[in-house]
């Protein structure tokens, strides 16, 4: 399962350094919708990470995709501080661990 990331330069490069190969730097709603449309049709993509500000620009589109696609790929919105919008810290820690980015806490 691959993880794709879309958002600002800092976010995409950060995940790229953690090993994610599928990413797009953009602040364009049109480019974001095109990339997500492509990724949801790719059976190898299991998770799409999108920056919250970019997600806000395509909210109706994301809602429609989530209703049509059901569970996969999972689309998660990342806040400006790196937190995942609407996700408990425990789930967030597990997702970050899965992609090789630890939260810095020992456990």
XYZ file of C-alpha atoms in Angstrom:
107
model
C 0.000 0.000 0.000
C 1.363 3.396 -1.010
C 0.743 6.723 0.650
C 0.365 9.877 -1.439
C 0.777 13.404 -0.118
C -0.336 16.739 -1.545
C 0.102 20.218 -0.152
C 2.706 22.889 0.413
C 6.411 22.442 -0.199
C 7.305 21.915 3.458
C 4.728 19.170 3.913
C 5.509 17.260 0.720
C 9.284 17.462 1.158
C 8.975 16.380 4.791
C 7.097 13.225 3.868
C 9.442 12.679 0.933
C 12.381 12.655 3.347
C 10.495 10.015 5.349
C 10.363 7.815 2.246
C 7.069 8.674 0.554
C 7.583 8.725 -3.206
C 4.118 9.784 -4.366
C 3.612 13.502 -3.791
C 2.636 16.809 -5.327
C 3.491 20.342 -4.247
C 0.633 22.688 -5.072
C -1.734 25.300 -3.710
C -4.050 25.034 -6.709
C -7.507 23.599 -6.107
C -7.669 22.401 -9.721
C -4.319 20.572 -9.534
C -5.263 19.055 -6.168
C -8.577 17.720 -7.471
C -6.840 16.280 -10.555
C -4.173 14.528 -8.449
C -6.709 13.107 -6.005
C -8.887 11.934 -8.878
C -5.877 10.070 -10.294
C -4.846 8.629 -6.916
C -8.303 7.319 -5.959
C -8.306 5.239 -9.155
C -4.862 3.788 -8.375
C -5.380 0.481 -6.500
C -1.890 0.791 -5.018
C -2.720 3.991 -3.110
C -4.166 3.272 0.337
C -3.846 6.666 2.027
C -3.898 10.213 0.670
C -2.570 12.973 2.920
C -3.692 16.509 2.032
C -2.955 19.789 3.766
C -5.984 21.210 5.568
C -5.833 24.597 3.786
C -5.773 22.843 0.406
C -8.544 20.459 1.469
C -10.673 23.467 2.398
C -10.424 24.747 -1.189
C -11.892 21.501 -2.565
C -14.208 20.527 0.307
C -17.281 19.676 -1.859
C -15.097 17.520 -4.131
C -13.516 15.679 -1.174
C -16.936 15.021 0.329
C -18.152 13.547 -2.955
C -15.020 11.364 -3.309
C -15.358 10.090 0.251
C -18.999 9.157 -0.333
C -18.243 7.396 -3.620
C -15.023 5.606 -2.628
C -16.080 4.485 0.841
C -13.016 3.279 2.761
C -10.104 3.213 0.313
C -8.135 5.204 -0.183
C -8.354 6.867 3.182
C -8.062 10.657 2.784
C -6.553 12.410 5.801
C -6.236 16.160 6.205
C -3.107 17.495 7.882
C -3.215 20.781 9.773
C -0.611 23.512 9.467
C 1.187 22.179 12.547
C 1.336 18.660 11.120
C -1.574 17.255 13.112
C -4.228 15.198 11.380
C -7.583 16.955 11.413
C -10.235 15.070 13.364
C -7.974 12.159 14.315
C -7.152 11.111 17.857
C -3.534 11.424 18.917
C -3.271 7.623 19.208
C -4.354 7.087 15.587
C -2.138 9.961 14.465
C 0.883 8.420 16.208
C 0.222 5.058 14.553
C -0.088 6.614 11.094
C 3.129 8.570 11.578
C 4.862 5.399 12.777
C 3.631 3.556 9.676
C 5.334 6.075 7.394
C 8.494 6.170 9.490
C 7.883 9.522 11.157
C 7.822 9.175 14.936
C 6.292 11.760 17.230
C 9.380 11.852 19.402
C 7.627 10.219 22.332
C 8.863 6.958 23.745
C 6.339 4.291 24.400
